[in-house]
Tab-separated table of C-alpha atoms in Angstrom:
chain	number	residue	atom	x	y	z
A	1	MET	CA	28.081	11.139	-24.380
A	2	THR	CA	25.834	8.112	-24.678
A	3	TRP	CA	23.767	6.245	-22.118
A	4	THR	CA	26.070	3.962	-20.093
A	5	PRO	CA	24.468	1.320	-17.908
A	6	TYR	CA	26.011	0.218	-14.638
A	7	TYR	CA	25.997	-3.433	-15.691
A	8	ARG	CA	27.586	-4.464	-18.987
A	9	GLY	CA	27.752	-8.236	-18.693
A	10	ASN	CA	31.336	-8.401	-19.973
A	11	GLN	CA	33.299	-8.889	-16.765
A	12	SER	CA	36.061	-11.464	-17.099
A	13	GLU	CA	35.813	-14.482	-14.836
A	14	GLY	CA	37.486	-13.900	-11.481
A	15	GLU	CA	37.661	-10.100	-11.788
A	16	ARG	CA	36.167	-7.982	-9.028
A	17	PRO	CA	35.796	-4.193	-8.883
A	18	SER	CA	38.130	-2.439	-6.489
A	19	ALA	CA	35.155	-0.756	-4.787
A	20	PRO	CA	31.374	-1.229	-4.907
A	21	VAL	CA	29.661	0.662	-7.705
A	22	GLU	CA	27.724	3.678	-6.455
A	23	LEU	CA	24.161	3.277	-7.714
A	24	PRO	CA	21.882	6.275	-8.346
A	25	PRO	CA	19.261	7.412	-5.802
A	26	LEU	CA	15.743	6.037	-5.937
A	27	PRO	CA	13.322	7.741	-8.334
A	28	PRO	CA	11.201	10.298	-6.422
A	29	TRP	CA	7.991	8.226	-6.380
A	30	ARG	CA	9.887	5.214	-4.987
A	31	GLN	CA	11.160	7.018	-1.902
A	32	ALA	CA	9.335	5.842	1.231
A	33	ARG	CA	8.861	9.223	2.906
A	34	ALA	CA	8.295	11.255	-0.220
A	35	HIS	CA	5.134	13.292	-0.695
A	36	VAL	CA	2.783	11.520	-3.106
A	37	PRO	CA	1.454	13.911	-5.782
A	38	PHE	CA	-2.069	12.958	-6.778
A	39	GLU	CA	-4.549	14.266	-9.330
A	40	PRO	CA	-7.994	13.075	-8.144
A	41	PRO	CA	-10.483	12.262	-10.898
A	42	LEU	CA	-13.775	14.129	-11.033
A	43	GLY	CA	-16.085	13.040	-8.209
A	44	LEU	CA	-13.475	11.332	-6.026
A	45	ALA	CA	-13.241	14.152	-3.458
A	46	GLY	CA	-17.007	13.939	-2.904
A	47	ALA	CA	-16.833	10.179	-2.399
A	48	VAL	CA	-13.951	10.513	0.083
A	49	ASN	CA	-15.768	13.171	2.105
A	50	ALA	CA	-18.947	11.084	2.142
A	51	ALA	CA	-16.977	8.120	3.505
A	52	LEU	CA	-15.359	10.336	6.153
A	53	LEU	CA	-18.646	11.846	7.319
A	54	LEU	CA	-20.545	8.542	7.320
A	55	ARG	CA	-17.638	6.557	8.853
A	56	ARG	CA	-18.007	4.032	6.043
A	57	PRO	CA	-15.284	2.213	4.072
A	58	LEU	CA	-14.452	3.672	0.667
A	59	LEU	CA	-14.470	0.920	-1.981
A	60	LEU	CA	-12.468	1.862	-5.071
A	61	THR	CA	-12.839	-0.252	-8.202
A	62	GLY	CA	-10.919	-0.060	-11.447
A	63	SER	CA	-8.106	-1.540	-13.466
A	64	PRO	CA	-4.629	-2.109	-12.005
A	65	GLY	CA	-2.582	1.072	-12.010
A	66	ALA	CA	-5.593	3.415	-11.984
A	67	GLY	CA	-4.348	5.010	-8.747
A	68	LYS	CA	-6.625	3.253	-6.254
A	69	SER	CA	-3.952	2.613	-3.624
A	70	THR	CA	-2.605	6.150	-3.986
A	71	VAL	CA	-5.928	7.525	-2.735
A	72	ALA	CA	-5.214	6.194	0.770
A	73	LEU	CA	-1.780	7.873	0.786
A	74	SER	CA	-3.288	11.122	-0.472
A	75	ILE	CA	-5.948	11.142	2.283
A	76	ALA	CA	-3.399	10.436	5.017
A	77	GLN	CA	-1.031	13.150	3.798
A	78	GLU	CA	-3.661	15.843	3.220
A	79	LEU	CA	-5.403	15.264	6.576
A	80	GLY	CA	-2.198	14.759	8.578
A	81	LEU	CA	-3.148	11.272	9.772
A	82	GLY	CA	0.334	9.732	9.725
A	83	GLY	CA	1.485	6.659	7.847
A	84	VAL	CA	-0.919	4.331	6.076
A	85	LEU	CA	-1.540	0.905	7.583
A	86	ARG	CA	-1.616	-1.744	4.855
A	87	TRP	CA	-3.425	-5.060	4.633
A	88	HIS	CA	-2.701	-6.762	1.321
A	89	ILE	CA	-5.314	-9.455	0.686
A	90	THR	CA	-4.626	-12.919	-0.717
A	91	SER	CA	-6.806	-16.016	-0.916
A	92	ARG	CA	-5.242	-17.155	2.383
A	93	SER	CA	-5.878	-13.921	4.303
A	94	THR	CA	-7.947	-14.253	7.474
A	95	LEU	CA	-9.643	-11.658	9.629
A	96	VAL	CA	-7.729	-12.766	12.719
A	97	ASP	CA	-4.389	-12.141	10.990
A	98	ALA	CA	-5.445	-8.540	10.337
A	99	LEU	CA	-6.636	-8.078	13.934
A	100	TYR	CA	-3.664	-9.550	15.818
A	101	ARG	CA	-0.781	-12.014	15.607
A	102	TYR	CA	-0.025	-14.341	18.468
A	103	ASP	CA	3.226	-16.299	18.633
A	104	ALA	CA	2.029	-19.360	20.565
A	105	LEU	CA	5.205	-21.345	19.811
A	106	GLY	CA	7.400	-18.511	21.050
A	107	ARG	CA	5.453	-18.354	24.298
A	108	LEU	CA	5.716	-22.127	24.747
A	109	HIS	CA	9.490	-21.940	24.194
A	110	ALA	CA	9.774	-19.164	26.810
A	111	ARG	CA	7.766	-21.201	29.308
A	112	GLN	CA	9.927	-24.290	28.769
A	113	HIS	CA	13.059	-22.232	29.424
A	114	LYS	CA	11.523	-20.556	32.496
A	115	GLU	CA	11.521	-17.136	30.850
A	116	ASP	CA	8.835	-14.452	31.037
A	117	ASP	CA	5.865	-15.929	29.180
A	118	SER	CA	3.383	-13.088	29.680
A	119	PRO	CA	1.054	-13.251	26.651
A	120	GLU	CA	1.505	-9.587	25.728
A	121	ARG	CA	5.154	-10.302	24.928
A	122	PHE	CA	4.023	-12.545	22.086
A	123	LEU	CA	1.220	-10.386	20.705
A	124	ARG	CA	1.201	-7.690	18.054
A	125	LEU	CA	-1.900	-6.058	16.677
A	126	GLY	CA	-2.307	-6.389	12.912
A	127	PRO	CA	-3.128	-3.496	10.561
A	128	LEU	CA	-6.888	-3.654	11.189
A	129	GLY	CA	-6.426	-4.136	14.930
A	130	THR	CA	-4.049	-1.163	15.086
A	131	ALA	CA	-6.515	1.013	13.159
A	132	LEU	CA	-9.363	0.089	15.510
A	133	ALA	CA	-7.224	0.666	18.616
A	134	ALA	CA	-6.332	4.257	17.726
A	135	VAL	CA	-7.297	6.760	20.425
A	136	ASP	CA	-5.459	10.000	19.575
A	137	ARG	CA	-6.382	10.295	15.886
A	138	PRO	CA	-8.071	8.243	13.154
A	139	ARG	CA	-5.730	5.937	11.261
A	140	VAL	CA	-5.860	5.311	7.512
A	141	LEU	CA	-6.072	1.619	6.619
A	142	LEU	CA	-5.578	0.425	3.044
A	143	ILE	CA	-7.173	-2.970	2.380
A	144	ASP	CA	-5.661	-3.780	-0.987
A	145	GLU	CA	-7.272	-6.136	-3.547
A	146	ILE	CA	-10.141	-7.303	-1.365
A	147	ASP	CA	-11.600	-9.102	-4.383
A	148	LYS	CA	-8.882	-11.754	-3.924
A	149	SER	CA	-10.196	-12.720	-0.468
A	150	ASP	CA	-12.046	-15.796	0.713
A	151	ILE	CA	-15.767	-15.468	0.007
A	152	ASP	CA	-16.705	-14.892	3.679
A	153	LEU	CA	-14.019	-12.377	4.595
A	154	PRO	CA	-15.785	-9.171	3.418
A	155	SER	CA	-18.851	-9.928	5.537
A	156	ASP	CA	-16.724	-10.873	8.563
A	157	LEU	CA	-14.755	-7.648	8.138
A	158	LEU	CA	-17.823	-5.438	8.092
A	159	ASP	CA	-19.189	-7.165	11.191
A	160	VAL	CA	-16.064	-6.105	13.109
A	161	LEU	CA	-16.282	-2.582	11.701
A	162	GLU	CA	-19.916	-2.255	12.739
A	163	ARG	CA	-19.018	-3.185	16.319
A	164	GLY	CA	-15.794	-1.179	16.331
A	165	SER	CA	-14.158	-3.661	18.711
A	166	PHE	CA	-12.841	-7.207	18.964
A	167	GLU	CA	-11.630	-9.662	21.589
A	168	ILE	CA	-8.271	-11.395	21.980
A	169	ASP	CA	-8.941	-14.796	23.547
A	170	VAL	CA	-5.510	-15.280	25.098
A	171	LEU	CA	-5.854	-11.959	26.943
A	172	LYS	CA	-9.391	-12.729	28.085
A	173	ARG	CA	-7.896	-15.615	30.083
A	174	HIS	CA	-4.999	-13.535	31.409
A	175	THR	CA	-4.837	-12.735	35.126
A	176	VAL	CA	-3.800	-9.116	34.486
A	177	ASP	CA	-6.641	-6.732	33.622
A	178	GLU	CA	-4.596	-4.272	31.553
A	179	VAL	CA	-1.635	-5.012	29.285
A	180	ARG	CA	0.434	-3.036	26.778
A	181	VAL	CA	0.555	-4.611	23.311
A	182	ARG	CA	2.674	-3.648	20.299
A	183	LEU	CA	1.049	-2.065	17.262
A	184	ASP	CA	1.511	-2.742	13.573
A	185	VAL	CA	3.960	-0.584	11.625
A	186	ALA	CA	2.592	1.922	9.133
A	187	ASP	CA	4.369	3.358	6.096
A	188	GLY	CA	7.313	5.538	7.120
A	189	GLU	CA	7.036	4.716	10.835
A	190	ASP	CA	9.789	2.106	11.195
A	191	ASP	CA	11.716	4.320	13.599
A	192	VAL	CA	8.932	4.247	16.224
A	193	ALA	CA	7.840	0.654	15.729
A	194	ASP	CA	9.366	-0.702	18.938
A	195	ASP	CA	7.763	1.993	21.110
A	196	ALA	CA	4.310	1.945	19.508
A	197	ARG	CA	1.950	0.224	21.961
A	198	CYS	CA	-1.609	0.487	23.195
A	199	THR	CA	-3.353	-0.500	26.413
A	200	ILE	CA	-5.861	-3.340	26.205
A	201	ALA	CA	-8.288	-3.817	29.098
A	202	ARG	CA	-9.689	-7.272	29.857
A	203	GLY	CA	-8.821	-8.610	26.434
A	204	VAL	CA	-11.059	-6.236	24.454
A	205	VAL	CA	-9.686	-3.804	21.862
A	206	ARG	CA	-12.045	-0.865	21.701
A	207	GLY	CA	-10.903	2.369	20.125
A	208	GLY	CA	-12.588	5.735	20.498
A	209	ARG	CA	-15.638	6.023	18.268
A	210	ASP	CA	-14.579	9.553	17.283
A	211	GLN	CA	-11.326	8.049	15.986
A	212	PHE	CA	-12.972	5.444	13.729
A	213	PRO	CA	-10.432	4.460	11.059
A	214	VAL	CA	-10.453	5.809	7.524
A	215	ILE	CA	-10.689	2.612	5.485
A	216	VAL	CA	-9.909	2.474	1.781
A	217	MET	CA	-10.552	-0.838	0.030
A	218	THR	CA	-9.478	-1.557	-3.537
A	219	SER	CA	-10.808	-4.059	-6.048
A	220	ASN	CA	-9.626	-4.915	-9.547
A	221	GLY	CA	-13.087	-6.244	-10.411
A	222	GLU	CA	-12.147	-9.923	-10.243
A	223	ARG	CA	-15.360	-10.837	-8.368
A	224	GLU	CA	-18.762	-9.508	-7.369
A	225	PHE	CA	-19.629	-8.605	-3.780
A	226	PRO	CA	-22.951	-9.314	-2.039
A	227	PRO	CA	-25.445	-6.421	-1.653
A	228	PRO	CA	-25.106	-6.297	2.198
A	229	PHE	CA	-21.398	-5.613	1.745
A	230	LEU	CA	-21.883	-3.021	-0.977
A	231	ARG	CA	-24.566	-1.074	0.896
A	232	ARG	CA	-22.157	-0.526	3.798
A	233	CYS	CA	-19.505	0.990	1.529
A	234	VAL	CA	-19.154	4.238	-0.370
A	235	ARG	CA	-18.276	3.045	-3.857
A	236	PHE	CA	-16.297	4.912	-6.494
A	237	PRO	CA	-15.063	3.600	-9.879
A	238	MET	CA	-11.579	4.914	-10.706
A	239	PRO	CA	-11.414	5.844	-14.407
A	240	ASP	CA	-8.424	5.055	-16.576
A	241	PRO	CA	-6.315	8.214	-17.051
A	242	ASP	CA	-6.172	9.942	-20.432
A	243	SER	CA	-3.081	11.591	-21.932
A	244	ASP	CA	-3.748	14.951	-20.212
A	245	GLN	CA	-4.060	13.295	-16.796
A	246	LEU	CA	-0.956	11.192	-17.426
A	247	THR	CA	0.966	14.340	-18.330
A	248	LYS	CA	-0.075	15.928	-15.022
A	249	ILE	CA	1.007	12.787	-13.142
A	250	VAL	CA	4.398	12.726	-14.868
A	251	ASN	CA	4.980	16.421	-14.177
A	252	ALA	CA	3.935	16.027	-10.533
A	253	HIS	CA	6.433	13.226	-9.931
A	254	LEU	CA	9.255	14.451	-12.181
A	255	LYS	CA	9.384	18.156	-11.387
A	256	ASP	CA	12.794	18.720	-13.018
A	257	LEU	CA	11.602	18.286	-16.625
A	258	ASP	CA	11.968	21.423	-18.719
A	259	GLU	CA	9.449	22.435	-21.413
A	260	GLU	CA	11.550	21.011	-24.242
A	261	THR	CA	11.801	17.613	-22.516
A	262	GLN	CA	8.085	17.606	-21.731
A	263	ALA	CA	7.282	18.221	-25.378
A	264	ALA	CA	9.674	15.452	-26.429
A	265	ILE	CA	7.933	12.801	-24.320
A	266	GLN	CA	4.371	13.654	-25.399
A	267	ASP	CA	4.395	10.933	-28.070
A	268	LEU	CA	5.400	8.397	-25.433
A	269	ILE	CA	2.602	9.554	-23.099
A	270	LYS	CA	-0.047	9.593	-25.845
A	271	ALA	CA	0.952	6.138	-27.086
A	272	PHE	CA	0.731	4.777	-23.537
A	273	ALA	CA	-2.690	6.399	-22.972
A	274	GLY	CA	-3.972	4.878	-26.204
A	275	ARG	CA	-3.052	1.367	-25.036
A	276	ILE	CA	-4.777	1.484	-21.632
A	277	GLY	CA	-7.720	-0.897	-21.505
A	278	LYS	CA	-7.642	-1.679	-25.239
A	279	PRO	CA	-7.483	-4.471	-24.110
A	280	GLU	CA	-4.061	-4.154	-22.462
A	281	VAL	CA	-3.614	-3.852	-18.703
A	282	LEU	CA	-1.132	-1.120	-17.849
A	283	ALA	CA	-0.145	0.708	-14.656
A	284	THR	CA	0.766	4.372	-14.388
A	285	ASP	CA	4.094	3.643	-12.709
A	286	GLN	CA	5.162	1.784	-15.868
A	287	LEU	CA	4.926	5.083	-17.716
A	288	LEU	CA	6.814	6.858	-14.916
A	289	ASN	CA	9.576	4.241	-15.168
A	290	ALA	CA	9.902	4.730	-18.920
A	291	VAL	CA	9.808	8.538	-18.796
A	292	TYR	CA	12.334	8.628	-15.952
A	293	LEU	CA	14.737	6.431	-17.895
A	294	VAL	CA	14.582	8.371	-21.161
A	295	THR	CA	14.879	11.822	-19.543
A	296	ARG	CA	18.028	11.336	-17.462
A	297	GLU	CA	21.230	13.221	-18.267
A	298	PHE	CA	22.511	10.566	-20.700
A	299	PRO	CA	19.381	8.719	-21.911
A	300	PRO	CA	19.329	5.669	-24.186
A	301	GLU	CA	18.822	6.513	-27.839
A	302	GLY	CA	17.599	4.923	-31.057
A	303	ASP	CA	16.831	1.206	-31.018
A	304	GLN	CA	18.047	0.858	-27.442
A	305	ARG	CA	15.530	3.485	-26.287
A	306	GLU	CA	12.654	1.785	-28.105
A	307	GLN	CA	13.625	-1.608	-26.721
A	308	LEU	CA	13.734	-0.349	-23.123
A	309	VAL	CA	10.421	1.516	-23.461
A	310	ARG	CA	8.750	-1.662	-24.755
A	311	LEU	CA	10.276	-3.635	-21.903
A	312	LEU	CA	9.035	-1.220	-19.236
A	313	THR	CA	5.530	-0.796	-20.666
A	314	LYS	CA	4.638	-4.413	-21.378
A	315	ASP	CA	1.031	-5.507	-21.006
A	316	LEU	CA	0.543	-6.713	-17.408
A	317	SER	CA	-1.915	-9.404	-18.472
A	318	SER	CA	0.769	-11.249	-20.455
A	319	ALA	CA	3.937	-13.005	-19.352
């Protein structure tokens, strides 16, 4: 039996299936609550422990797909720190957005309609604010692609981290000393999002110093950072994986591959490893996508297989 895709592109105009097509389950590494297997490169564990002991951010540099973001997930899972809070940086990202979000228009609308316009109803702490407000355990915060930020944001960020607290102006002017404010939602915590709140006294968010967040920052090397920023971080360069490491990653994510199948995909893994950084930009999950597709029960074969592998492992630096 040959590989049969769900979509064929030959449906006659006006025809509709009698029932929706049942699509396959997500691949294991795409499932939100799945355990994330991770093979740390040599030296990473030491850098992580140094960052934990010194309460300093861990700055990971390296090419896209080197596993930088996965480090934050691995730390959270191994230490039992819950879901990872994520702050994905763009050129428009601001520190205030990461600390809290205030819906001023929503509050104005409530006031005009004589509804409850208490400011806490229109506030939610952002990922950084939620991490700083933690009192029962440290939270893991992933600050992804910080090299894409405005030039002043890294310094502003470290100023807040040094103080370990921040103020919310609208609450400073509030007549109530203590309010309950919603927290940001971490990975895999959607079911508790509505109940997740913290108490803020007199407009100042100040978490317990013993619960200082575990902060992992990633950079693809698109810019240089000033020395004051770098000296406050524990820095670690993530190496590009070789074929042996890629094999371990594939086996960790796709545990159902037998020895014969593993041997059959070695050429695919070695070819992918040989292309990384020479000068192509490739991500590990591209390899996982390709391996997953060609090792299913009825995989594509011949020219169709080669075409799909090329499609899934295209250089990320080209269109």
